[in-house]
Coordinates of C-alpha atoms and ligand atoms in Angstrom, one line a residue:
X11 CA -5.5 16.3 11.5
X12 CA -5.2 16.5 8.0
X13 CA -6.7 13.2 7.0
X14 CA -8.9 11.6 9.6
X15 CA -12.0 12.8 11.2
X16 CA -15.9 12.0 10.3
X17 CA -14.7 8.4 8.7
X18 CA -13.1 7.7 12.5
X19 CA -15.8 8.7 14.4
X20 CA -18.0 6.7 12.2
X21 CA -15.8 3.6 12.8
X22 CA -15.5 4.5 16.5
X23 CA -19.7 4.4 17.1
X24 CA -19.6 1.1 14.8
X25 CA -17.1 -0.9 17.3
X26 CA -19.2 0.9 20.2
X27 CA -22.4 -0.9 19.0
X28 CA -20.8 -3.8 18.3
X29 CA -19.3 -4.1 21.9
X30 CA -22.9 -3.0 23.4
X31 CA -24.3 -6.0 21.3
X32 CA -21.8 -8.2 22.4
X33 CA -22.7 -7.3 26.3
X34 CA -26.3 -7.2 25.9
X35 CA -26.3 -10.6 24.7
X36 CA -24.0 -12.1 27.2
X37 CA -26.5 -10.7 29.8
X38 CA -25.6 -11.9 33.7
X39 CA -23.1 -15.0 32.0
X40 CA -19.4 -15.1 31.0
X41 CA -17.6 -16.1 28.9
X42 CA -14.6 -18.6 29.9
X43 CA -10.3 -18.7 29.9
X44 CA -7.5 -19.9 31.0
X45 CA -4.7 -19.2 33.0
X46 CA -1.0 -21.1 32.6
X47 CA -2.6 -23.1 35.7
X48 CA -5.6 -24.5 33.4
X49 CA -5.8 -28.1 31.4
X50 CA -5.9 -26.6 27.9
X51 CA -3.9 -23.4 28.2
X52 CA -1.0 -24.6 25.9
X53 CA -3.0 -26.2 23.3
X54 CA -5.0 -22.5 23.2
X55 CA -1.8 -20.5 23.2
X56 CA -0.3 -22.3 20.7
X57 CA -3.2 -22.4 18.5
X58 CA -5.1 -18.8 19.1
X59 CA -2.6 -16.9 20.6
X60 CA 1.0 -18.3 19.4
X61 CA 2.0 -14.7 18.6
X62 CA 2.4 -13.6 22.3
X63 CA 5.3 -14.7 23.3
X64 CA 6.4 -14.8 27.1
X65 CA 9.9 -14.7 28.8
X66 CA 9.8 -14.7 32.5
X67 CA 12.2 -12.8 35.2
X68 CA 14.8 -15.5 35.3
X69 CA 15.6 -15.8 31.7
X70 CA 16.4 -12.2 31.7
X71 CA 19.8 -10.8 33.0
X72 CA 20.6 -9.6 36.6
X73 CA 22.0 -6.5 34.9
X74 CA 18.9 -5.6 32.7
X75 CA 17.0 -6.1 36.4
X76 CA 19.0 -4.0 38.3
X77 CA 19.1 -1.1 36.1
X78 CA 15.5 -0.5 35.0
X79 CA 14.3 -1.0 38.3
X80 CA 16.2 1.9 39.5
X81 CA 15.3 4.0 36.6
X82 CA 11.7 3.3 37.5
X83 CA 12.1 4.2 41.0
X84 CA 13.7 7.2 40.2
X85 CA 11.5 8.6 37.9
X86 CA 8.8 8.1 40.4
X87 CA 10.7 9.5 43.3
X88 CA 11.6 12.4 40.8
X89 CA 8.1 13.3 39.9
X90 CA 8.2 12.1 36.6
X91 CA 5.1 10.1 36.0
X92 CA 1.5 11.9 35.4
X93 CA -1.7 10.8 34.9
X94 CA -3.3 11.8 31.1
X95 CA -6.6 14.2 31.0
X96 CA -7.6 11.8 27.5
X97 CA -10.3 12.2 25.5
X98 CA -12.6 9.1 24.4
X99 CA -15.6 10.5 22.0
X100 CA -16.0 13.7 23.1
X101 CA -15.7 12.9 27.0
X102 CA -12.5 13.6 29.2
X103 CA -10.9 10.7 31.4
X104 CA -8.2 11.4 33.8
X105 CA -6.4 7.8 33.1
X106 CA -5.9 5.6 36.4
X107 CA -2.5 4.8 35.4
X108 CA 0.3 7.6 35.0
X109 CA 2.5 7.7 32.7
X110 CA 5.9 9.3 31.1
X111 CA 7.4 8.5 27.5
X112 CA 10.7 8.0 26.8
X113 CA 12.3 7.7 23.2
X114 CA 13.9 9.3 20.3
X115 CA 14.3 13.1 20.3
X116 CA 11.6 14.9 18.5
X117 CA 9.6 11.7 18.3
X118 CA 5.8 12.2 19.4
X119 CA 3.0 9.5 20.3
X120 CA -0.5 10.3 20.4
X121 CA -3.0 7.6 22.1
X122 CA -6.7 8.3 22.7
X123 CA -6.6 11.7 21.4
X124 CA -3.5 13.0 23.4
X125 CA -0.2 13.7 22.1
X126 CA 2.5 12.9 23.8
X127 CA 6.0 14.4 23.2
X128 CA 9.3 12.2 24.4
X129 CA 11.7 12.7 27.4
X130 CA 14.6 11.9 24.9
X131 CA 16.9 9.1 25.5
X132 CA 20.6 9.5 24.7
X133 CA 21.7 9.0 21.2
X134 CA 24.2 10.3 19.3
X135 CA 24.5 13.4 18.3
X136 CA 22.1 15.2 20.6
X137 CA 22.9 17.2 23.1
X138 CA 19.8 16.4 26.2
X139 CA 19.8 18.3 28.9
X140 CA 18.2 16.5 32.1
X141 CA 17.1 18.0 35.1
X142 CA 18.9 15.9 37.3
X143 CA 21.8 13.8 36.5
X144 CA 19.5 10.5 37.8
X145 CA 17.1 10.8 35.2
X146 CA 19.9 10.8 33.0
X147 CA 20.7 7.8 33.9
X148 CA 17.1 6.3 33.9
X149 CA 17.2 7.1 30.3
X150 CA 19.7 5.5 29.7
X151 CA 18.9 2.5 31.1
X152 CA 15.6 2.4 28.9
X153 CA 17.8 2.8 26.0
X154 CA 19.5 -0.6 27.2
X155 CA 16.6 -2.1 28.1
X156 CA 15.2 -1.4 24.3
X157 CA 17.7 -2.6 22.7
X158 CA 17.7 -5.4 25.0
X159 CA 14.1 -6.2 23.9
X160 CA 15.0 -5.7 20.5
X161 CA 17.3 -8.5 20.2
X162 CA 15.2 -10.7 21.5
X163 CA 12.2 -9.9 19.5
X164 CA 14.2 -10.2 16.5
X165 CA 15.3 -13.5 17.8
X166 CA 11.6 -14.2 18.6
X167 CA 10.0 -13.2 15.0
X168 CA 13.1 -15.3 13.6
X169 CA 12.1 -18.8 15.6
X170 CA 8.2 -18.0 14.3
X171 CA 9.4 -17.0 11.1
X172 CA 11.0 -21.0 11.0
X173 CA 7.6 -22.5 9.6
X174 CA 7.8 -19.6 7.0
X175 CA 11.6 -20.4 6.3
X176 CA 10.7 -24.8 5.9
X177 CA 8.4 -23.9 3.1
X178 CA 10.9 -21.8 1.4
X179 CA 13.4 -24.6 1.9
X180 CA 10.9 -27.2 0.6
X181 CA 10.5 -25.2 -2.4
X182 CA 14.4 -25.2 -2.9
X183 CA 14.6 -28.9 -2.5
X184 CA 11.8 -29.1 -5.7
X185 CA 13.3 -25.9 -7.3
X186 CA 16.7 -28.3 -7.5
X187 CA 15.8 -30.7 -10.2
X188 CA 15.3 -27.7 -12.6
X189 CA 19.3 -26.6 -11.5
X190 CA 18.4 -24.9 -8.5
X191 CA 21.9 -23.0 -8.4
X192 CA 21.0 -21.1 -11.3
X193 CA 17.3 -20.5 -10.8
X194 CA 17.9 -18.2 -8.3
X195 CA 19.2 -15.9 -10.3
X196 CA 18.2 -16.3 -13.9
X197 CA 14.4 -16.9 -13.1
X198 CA 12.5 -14.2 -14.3
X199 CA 11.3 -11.2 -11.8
X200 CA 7.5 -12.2 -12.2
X201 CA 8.5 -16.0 -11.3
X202 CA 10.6 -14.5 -8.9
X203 CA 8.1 -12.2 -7.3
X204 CA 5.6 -15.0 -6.8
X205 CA 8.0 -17.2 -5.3
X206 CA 8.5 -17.7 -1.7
X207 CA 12.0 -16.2 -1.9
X208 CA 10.1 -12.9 -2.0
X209 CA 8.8 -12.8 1.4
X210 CA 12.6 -13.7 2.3
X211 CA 13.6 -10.3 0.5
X212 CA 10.6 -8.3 2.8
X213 CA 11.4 -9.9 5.3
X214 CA 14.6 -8.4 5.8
X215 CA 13.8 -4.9 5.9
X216 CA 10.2 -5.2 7.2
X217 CA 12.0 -7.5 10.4
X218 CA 14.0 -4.3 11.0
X219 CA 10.7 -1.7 10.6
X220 CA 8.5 -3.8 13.0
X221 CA 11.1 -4.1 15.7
X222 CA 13.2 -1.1 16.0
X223 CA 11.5 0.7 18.7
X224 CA 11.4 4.4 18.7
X225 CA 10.3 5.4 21.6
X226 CA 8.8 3.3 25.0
X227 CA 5.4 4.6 27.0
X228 CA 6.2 4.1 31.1
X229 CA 3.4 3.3 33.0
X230 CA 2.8 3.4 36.7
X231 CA -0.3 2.6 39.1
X232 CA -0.7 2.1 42.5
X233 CA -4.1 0.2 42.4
X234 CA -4.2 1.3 46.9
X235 CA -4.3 4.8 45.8
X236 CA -7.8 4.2 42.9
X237 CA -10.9 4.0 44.7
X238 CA -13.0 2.7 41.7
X239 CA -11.2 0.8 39.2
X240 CA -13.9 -1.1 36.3
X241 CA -14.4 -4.8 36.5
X242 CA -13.3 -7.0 33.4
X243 CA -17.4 -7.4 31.6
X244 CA -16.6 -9.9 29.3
X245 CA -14.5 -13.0 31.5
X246 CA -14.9 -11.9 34.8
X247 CA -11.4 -11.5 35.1
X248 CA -11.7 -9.1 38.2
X249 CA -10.1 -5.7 38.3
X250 CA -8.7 -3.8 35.5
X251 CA -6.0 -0.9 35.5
X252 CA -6.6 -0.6 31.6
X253 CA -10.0 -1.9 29.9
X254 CA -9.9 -4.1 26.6
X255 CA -7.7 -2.0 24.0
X256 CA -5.9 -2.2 20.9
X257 CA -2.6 -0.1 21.2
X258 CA -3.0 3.0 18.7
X259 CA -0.9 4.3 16.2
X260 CA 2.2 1.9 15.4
X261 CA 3.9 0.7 12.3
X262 CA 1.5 -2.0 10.8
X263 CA 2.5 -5.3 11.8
X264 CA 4.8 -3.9 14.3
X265 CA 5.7 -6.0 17.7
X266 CA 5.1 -4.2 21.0
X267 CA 7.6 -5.6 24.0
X268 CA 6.7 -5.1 27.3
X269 CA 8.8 -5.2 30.8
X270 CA 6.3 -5.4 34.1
X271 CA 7.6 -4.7 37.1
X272 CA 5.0 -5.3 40.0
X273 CA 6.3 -4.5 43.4
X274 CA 6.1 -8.0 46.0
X275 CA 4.1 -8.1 48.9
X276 CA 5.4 -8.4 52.2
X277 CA 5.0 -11.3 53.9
X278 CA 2.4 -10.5 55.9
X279 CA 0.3 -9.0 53.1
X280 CA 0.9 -11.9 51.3
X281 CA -1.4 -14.2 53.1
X282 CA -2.8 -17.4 51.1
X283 CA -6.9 -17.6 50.8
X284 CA -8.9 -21.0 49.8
X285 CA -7.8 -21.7 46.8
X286 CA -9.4 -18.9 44.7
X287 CA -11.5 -19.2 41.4
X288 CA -10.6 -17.0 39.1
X289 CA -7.3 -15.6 38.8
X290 CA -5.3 -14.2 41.4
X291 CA -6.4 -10.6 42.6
X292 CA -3.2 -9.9 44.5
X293 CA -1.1 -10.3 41.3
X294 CA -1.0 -8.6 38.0
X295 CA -1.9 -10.2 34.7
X296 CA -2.4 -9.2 31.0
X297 CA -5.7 -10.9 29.5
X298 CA -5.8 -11.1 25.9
X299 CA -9.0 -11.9 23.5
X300 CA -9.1 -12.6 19.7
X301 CA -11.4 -9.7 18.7
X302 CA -15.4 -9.5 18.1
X303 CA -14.8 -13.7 19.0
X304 CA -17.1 -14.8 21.9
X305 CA -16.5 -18.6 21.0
X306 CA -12.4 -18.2 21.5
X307 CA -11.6 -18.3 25.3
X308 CA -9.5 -15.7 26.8
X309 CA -6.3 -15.9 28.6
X310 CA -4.9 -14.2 31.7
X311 CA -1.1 -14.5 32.1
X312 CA 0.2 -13.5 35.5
X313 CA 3.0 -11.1 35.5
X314 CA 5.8 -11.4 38.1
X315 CA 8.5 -9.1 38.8
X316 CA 10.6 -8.6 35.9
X317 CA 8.1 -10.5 33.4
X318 CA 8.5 -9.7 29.6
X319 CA 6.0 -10.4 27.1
X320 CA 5.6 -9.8 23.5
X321 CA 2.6 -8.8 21.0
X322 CA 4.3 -10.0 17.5
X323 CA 3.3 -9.3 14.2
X324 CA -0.6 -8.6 13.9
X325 CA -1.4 -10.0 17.1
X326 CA -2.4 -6.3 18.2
X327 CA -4.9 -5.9 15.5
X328 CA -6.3 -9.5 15.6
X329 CA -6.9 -9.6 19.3
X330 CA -7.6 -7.1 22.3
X331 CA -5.8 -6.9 25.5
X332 CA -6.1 -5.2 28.9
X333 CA -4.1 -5.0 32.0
X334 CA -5.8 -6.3 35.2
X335 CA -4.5 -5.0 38.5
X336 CA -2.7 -6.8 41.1
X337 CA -2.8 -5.5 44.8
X338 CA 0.8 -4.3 44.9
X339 CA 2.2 -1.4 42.8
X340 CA 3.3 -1.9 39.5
X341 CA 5.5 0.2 36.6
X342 CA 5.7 -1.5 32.9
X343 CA 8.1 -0.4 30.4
X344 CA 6.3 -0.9 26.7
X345 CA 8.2 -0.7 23.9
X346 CA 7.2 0.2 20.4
X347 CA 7.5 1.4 16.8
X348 CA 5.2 4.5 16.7
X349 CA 4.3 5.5 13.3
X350 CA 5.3 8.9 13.2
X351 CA 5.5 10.2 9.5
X352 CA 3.3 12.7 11.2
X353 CA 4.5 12.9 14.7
X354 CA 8.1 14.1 14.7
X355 CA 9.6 17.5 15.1
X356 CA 11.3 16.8 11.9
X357 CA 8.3 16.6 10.0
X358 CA 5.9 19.6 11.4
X359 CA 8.9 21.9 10.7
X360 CA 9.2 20.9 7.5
X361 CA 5.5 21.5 6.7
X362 CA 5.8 24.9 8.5
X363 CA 8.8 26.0 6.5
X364 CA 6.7 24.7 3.0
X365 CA 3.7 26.8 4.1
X366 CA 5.9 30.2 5.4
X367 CA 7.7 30.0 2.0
X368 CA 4.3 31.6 0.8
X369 CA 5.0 35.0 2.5
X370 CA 8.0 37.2 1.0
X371 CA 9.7 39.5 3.2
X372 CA 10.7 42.9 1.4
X373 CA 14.8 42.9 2.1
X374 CA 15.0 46.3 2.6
X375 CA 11.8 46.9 4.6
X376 CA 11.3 44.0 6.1
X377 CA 7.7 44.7 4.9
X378 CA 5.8 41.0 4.8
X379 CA 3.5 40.3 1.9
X380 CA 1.8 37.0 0.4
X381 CA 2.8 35.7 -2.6
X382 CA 0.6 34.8 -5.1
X383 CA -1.6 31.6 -4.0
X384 CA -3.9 29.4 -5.9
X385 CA -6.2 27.0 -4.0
X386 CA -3.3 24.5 -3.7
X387 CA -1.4 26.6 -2.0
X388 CA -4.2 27.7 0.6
X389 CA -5.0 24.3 1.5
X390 CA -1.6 23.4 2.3
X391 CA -1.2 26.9 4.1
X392 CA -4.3 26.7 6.3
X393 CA -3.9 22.9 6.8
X394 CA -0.6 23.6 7.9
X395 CA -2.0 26.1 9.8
X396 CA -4.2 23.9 11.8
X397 CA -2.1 21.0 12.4
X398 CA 0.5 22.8 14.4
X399 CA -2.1 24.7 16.3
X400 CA -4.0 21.9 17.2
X401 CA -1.7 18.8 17.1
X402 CA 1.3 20.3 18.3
X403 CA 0.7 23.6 20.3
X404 CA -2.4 22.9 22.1
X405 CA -1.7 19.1 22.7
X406 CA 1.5 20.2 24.4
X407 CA 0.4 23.2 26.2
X408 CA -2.6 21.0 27.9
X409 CA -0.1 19.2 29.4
X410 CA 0.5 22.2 31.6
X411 CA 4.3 22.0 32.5
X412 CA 5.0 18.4 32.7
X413 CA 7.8 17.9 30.0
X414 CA 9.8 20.5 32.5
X415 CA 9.9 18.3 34.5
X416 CA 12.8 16.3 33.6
X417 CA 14.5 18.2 30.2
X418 CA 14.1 21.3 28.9
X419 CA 14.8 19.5 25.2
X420 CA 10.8 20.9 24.3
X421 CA 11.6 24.4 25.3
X422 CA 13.0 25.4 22.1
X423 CA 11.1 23.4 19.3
X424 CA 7.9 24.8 21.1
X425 CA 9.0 28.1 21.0
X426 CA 10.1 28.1 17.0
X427 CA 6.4 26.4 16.2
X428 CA 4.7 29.2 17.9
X429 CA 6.6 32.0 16.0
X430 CA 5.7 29.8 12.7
X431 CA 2.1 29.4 14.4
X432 CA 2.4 33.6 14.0
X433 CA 3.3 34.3 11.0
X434 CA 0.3 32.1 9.6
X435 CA -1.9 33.8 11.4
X436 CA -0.4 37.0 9.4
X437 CA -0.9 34.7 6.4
X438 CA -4.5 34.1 7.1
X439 CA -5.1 37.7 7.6
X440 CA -3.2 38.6 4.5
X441 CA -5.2 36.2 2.7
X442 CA -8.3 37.9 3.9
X443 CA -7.2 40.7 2.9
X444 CA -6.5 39.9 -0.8
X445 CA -10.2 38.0 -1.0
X446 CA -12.0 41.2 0.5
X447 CA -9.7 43.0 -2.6
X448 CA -12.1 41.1 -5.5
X449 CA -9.1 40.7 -7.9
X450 CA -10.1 37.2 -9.2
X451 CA -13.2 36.0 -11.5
X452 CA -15.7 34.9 -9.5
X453 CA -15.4 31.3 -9.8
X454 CA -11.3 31.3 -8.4
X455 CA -12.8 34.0 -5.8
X456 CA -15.1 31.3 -5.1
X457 CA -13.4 28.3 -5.0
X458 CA -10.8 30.5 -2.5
X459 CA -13.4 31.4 0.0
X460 CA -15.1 27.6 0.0
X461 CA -10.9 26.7 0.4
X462 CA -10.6 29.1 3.3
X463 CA -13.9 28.9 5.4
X464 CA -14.0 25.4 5.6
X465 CA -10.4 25.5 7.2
X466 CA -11.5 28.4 9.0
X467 CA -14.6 26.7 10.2
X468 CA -12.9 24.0 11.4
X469 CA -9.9 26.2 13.5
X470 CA -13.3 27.7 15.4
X471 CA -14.8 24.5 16.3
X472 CA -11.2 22.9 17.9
X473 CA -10.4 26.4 19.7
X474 CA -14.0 26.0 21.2
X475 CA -13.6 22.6 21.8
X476 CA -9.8 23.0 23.7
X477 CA -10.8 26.1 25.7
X478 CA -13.9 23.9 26.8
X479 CA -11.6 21.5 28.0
X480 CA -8.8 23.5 29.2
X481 CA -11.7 25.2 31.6
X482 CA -13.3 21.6 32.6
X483 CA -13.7 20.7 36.3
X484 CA -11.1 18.0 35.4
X485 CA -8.6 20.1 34.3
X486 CA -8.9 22.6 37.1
X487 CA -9.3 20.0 39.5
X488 CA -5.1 18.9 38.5
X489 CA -2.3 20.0 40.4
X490 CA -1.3 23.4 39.3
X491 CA 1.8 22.1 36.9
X492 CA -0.3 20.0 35.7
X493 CA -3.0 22.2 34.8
X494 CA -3.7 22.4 31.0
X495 CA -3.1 25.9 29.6
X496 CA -5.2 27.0 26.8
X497 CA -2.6 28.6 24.9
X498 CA -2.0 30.4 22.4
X499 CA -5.1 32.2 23.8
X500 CA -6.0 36.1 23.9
X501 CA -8.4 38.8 24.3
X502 CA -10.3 40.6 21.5
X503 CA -8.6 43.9 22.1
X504 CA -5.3 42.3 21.8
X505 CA -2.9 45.1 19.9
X506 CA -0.6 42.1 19.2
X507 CA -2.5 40.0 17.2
X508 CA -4.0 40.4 13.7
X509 CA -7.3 38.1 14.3
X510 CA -9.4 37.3 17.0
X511 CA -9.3 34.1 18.7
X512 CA -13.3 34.1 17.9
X513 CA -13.6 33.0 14.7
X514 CA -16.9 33.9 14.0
X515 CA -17.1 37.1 12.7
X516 CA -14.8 36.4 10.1
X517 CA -16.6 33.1 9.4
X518 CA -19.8 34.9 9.0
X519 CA -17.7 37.2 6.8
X520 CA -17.0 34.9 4.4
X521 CA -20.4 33.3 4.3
X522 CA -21.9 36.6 3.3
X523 CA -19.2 37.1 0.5
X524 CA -19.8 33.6 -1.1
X525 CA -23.9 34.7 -0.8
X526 CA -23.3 38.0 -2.7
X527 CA -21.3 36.5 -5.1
X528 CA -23.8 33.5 -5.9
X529 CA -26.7 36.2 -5.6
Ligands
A4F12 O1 -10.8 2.0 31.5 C1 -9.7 2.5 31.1 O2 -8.8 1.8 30.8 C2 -9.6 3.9 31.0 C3 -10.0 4.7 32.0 C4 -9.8 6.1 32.0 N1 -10.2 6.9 33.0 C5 -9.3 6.7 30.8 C6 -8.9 5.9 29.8 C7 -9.1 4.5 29.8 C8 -8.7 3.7 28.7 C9 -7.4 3.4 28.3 C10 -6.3 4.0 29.0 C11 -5.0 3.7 28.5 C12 -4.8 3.0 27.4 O3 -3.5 2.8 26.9 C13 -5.8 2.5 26.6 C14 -7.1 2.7 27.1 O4 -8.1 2.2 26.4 C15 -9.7 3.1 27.9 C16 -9.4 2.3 26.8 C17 -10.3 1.7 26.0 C18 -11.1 3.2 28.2 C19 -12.1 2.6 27.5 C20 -11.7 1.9 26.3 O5 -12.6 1.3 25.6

């Protein structure tokens, strides 16, 4: 909210060209790859795609099994799962697959334009309450299961990182002629710092950022329920539950795990054809592509019951994947590090209590007043303003009442941003109040207004924008606790509140003041 917007579209309509180019000149053909079945798949794994890294059903323990396929059951049986109204330039989507995230308390993920706010799993010092004792217990077998997958992607960054370790070792072995036991730690920083022991000092605490998974996004489809899934364009790898993608928003460099669990077919659905061409359309696979590469040929891996499979290290910025649909359900667990310096409870409270320490309560009177604010101050009040209307409040209200689903752990938080969310609102009208005063010289009252309307400006184009969607035929065509609400909403004539929802007026307001004033 605060820092992205024209520069991201811009990017977005640049990789949309790109793509269209890409299509228009593969015209009827495809392009080829390879499945583990193929002459050639190992030598292309281990050459184009050596960062995804695969550990099938049987190397994984009976226990881990057990426990997260009843979690996933249960959270289905439980209701737990819902498909996302998202948002892909300017359009709305209701997603094919549903979904539920699971993680740290407070910890928020936001993928194509939706926020979404954690069922929390137990840790220590929270208190969560569930409603029912089985979802509980699904949480905290996703806990297990994540630090499960933890361990092993450490273990799996630390067998890549061996090539990284042999050079460092080589340059020990040549190090030792000039007394290697005390070059160590008498060379100088610079030496030091250009020296491969460096990347052994990052390593250490970048190994823990990039694999300690805050939070894991559940997904769920049952590909006999969607009439009209998309076909893969590129490969002609069949049908796809999720198109070509780069997962959004995680700590740079950061591994994402993944547990699939398809559901089998019963015997008699599982009946052989010829020998088919392309891969299997009665199971489930992940295809990966190196990015903007038509030369590189893809891969599908097939994923059975129980599969895990890892994205390390850049591997989900250098290359794309998707998720094509088998015939049979399937849930997936997907672990990752969300970057979150903006996304937590932690952190919009925080900027809520900096803004609201701009308004001084009288102790006697209780009478509210602003104190004195210079453009700085504005900025961060408005901004602040913004963000929790529109990233926090409206993002979670849209959801309808999902997140009651299984916790009330939101209630509470939600509640304490929209008081906050209040007394800006008195802050803004406060602030009006003073600019209409003329106390300033005409370049700070000036520089306040420019400060003020474009924040203004830009509060009436995302109410506009969420009340459009909130009324959409998608949104009213959800089940009613699934229906977004457009809230905090209300009428002109509403005795409660200090300024209308309609931003106009006051945006027009300001206009005309900056006009006299330049007159
Ligand atoms: O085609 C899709 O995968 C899709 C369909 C839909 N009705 C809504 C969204 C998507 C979608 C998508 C969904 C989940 C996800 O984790 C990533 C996704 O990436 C996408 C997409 C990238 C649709 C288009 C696209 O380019």
């Amino acid at each position: 909210m605060k820092r992205r917007g024209a520069a991201a579209a811009g990017e977005e309509r640049e990789k949309d060209a790109k793509k269209q180019k890409l299509l228009q000149e593969l015209g009827e053909s495809q392009l080829p790859y390879l499945m583990p079945k193929d002459d050639g798949f190992h030598q292309l794994w281990k050459t184009k795609y050596s960062k995804l890294v695969l550990k099938n059903a049987g190397e994984i323990p009976q226990e881990v099994h057990t426990a997260v396929e009843e979690a996933f059951l249960t959270l289905l049986k439980c209701g737990c799962f819902f498909q996302d109204l998202v948002r892909i330039k300017g359009k709305d989507f209701v997603t094919p697959v549903s979904r539920i995230l699971i993680g740290n308390p407070g910890c928020t993920y936001k993928y194509l334009n939706t926020r979404l706010f954690t069922v929390p799993w137990p840790v220590e010092s929270y208190e969560i309450n569930y409603s029912r004792p089985e979802i509980s217990r699904a949480c905290k077998a996703l806990i297990k299961l994540n630090e499960y997958l933890h361990r092993e992607t450490v273990q799996a960054l630390q067998q890549q990182n061996l090539a990284e370790t042999k050079e460092i070792e080589d340059w020990a072995v040549m190090d030792r002629h000039q007394d290697y036991a005390t070059s160590i730690t008498e060379m100088g920083s610079t030496l030091r710092d250009q020296s491969p022991f460096r990347l052994l000092k990052n390593d250490c605490a970048d190994l823990k950022e990039r694999t300690s998974y805050n939070l894991t996004l559940l997904n769920y489809m049952d590909p006999q329920e969607m009439s009209s899934l998309k076909r893969e364009p590129y490969f002609g790898m069949g049908k796809m539950a999720v198109s070509w993608h780069h997962d959004e928003n995680l700590v740079e460099r950061s591994t994402v795990a993944v547990y699939s669990y398809s559901c089998e077919e019963s015997a008699t659905d599982n009946l052989e054809e010829d020998a088919p061409k392309g891969r299997d359309p009665a199971v489930w696979h992940v295809g990966l592509k190196v990015a903007w590469d038509i030369k590189t040929p893809g891969l599908a891996i097939p994923l059975r019951q129980g599969d895990c499979y890892f994205m390390l290290d850049d591997l989900n910025m250098t290359h794309q994947h998707c998720v094509l649909a088998g015939r049979q359900p399937r849930f997936s667990s997907t672990h990752r590090v969300a970057e979150c310096s903006q996304g937590t409870l932690q952190y919009i409270l925080s900027e809520c209590k900096t803004a609201l320490q701009n308004l001084h309560t009288e102790t006697d009177s209780g009478h509210l007043s602003l104190k004195p604010l210079d453009v700085k101050d504005i900025k961060q009040v408005e901004e602040t303003h913004n963000e929790v209307e529109f990233e926090w409040l409206r993002q979670f209200w849209f959801q309808g009442k999902r997140y009651r689903k299984c916790t009330d752990w939101w209630d509470e938080p939600i509640a304490a941003l929209e008081e906050f969310w209040r007394q800006m609102e008195l802050m803004t009208s406060l602030l009006l109040s003073e600019i209409r005063k003329e106390e300033h010289t005409e370049g700070q009252r000036n520089e306040r207004i420019r400060c003020l309307l474009s924040l203004i400006m830009e509060r009436q184009k995302l109410r506009e924008e969420w009340l459009t969607r909130c009324h959409s035929q998608l949104a009213e065509s959800l089940p009613e606790d699934e229906k977004p609400e457009c809230r905090p909403y209300w009428q002109q004539d509403d005795p409660n509140m200090l300024l209308p929802f309609n931003l106009e007026d006051v945006i027009i307001e300001l206009e005309n003041l900056l006009k006299t004033v330049e007159c």
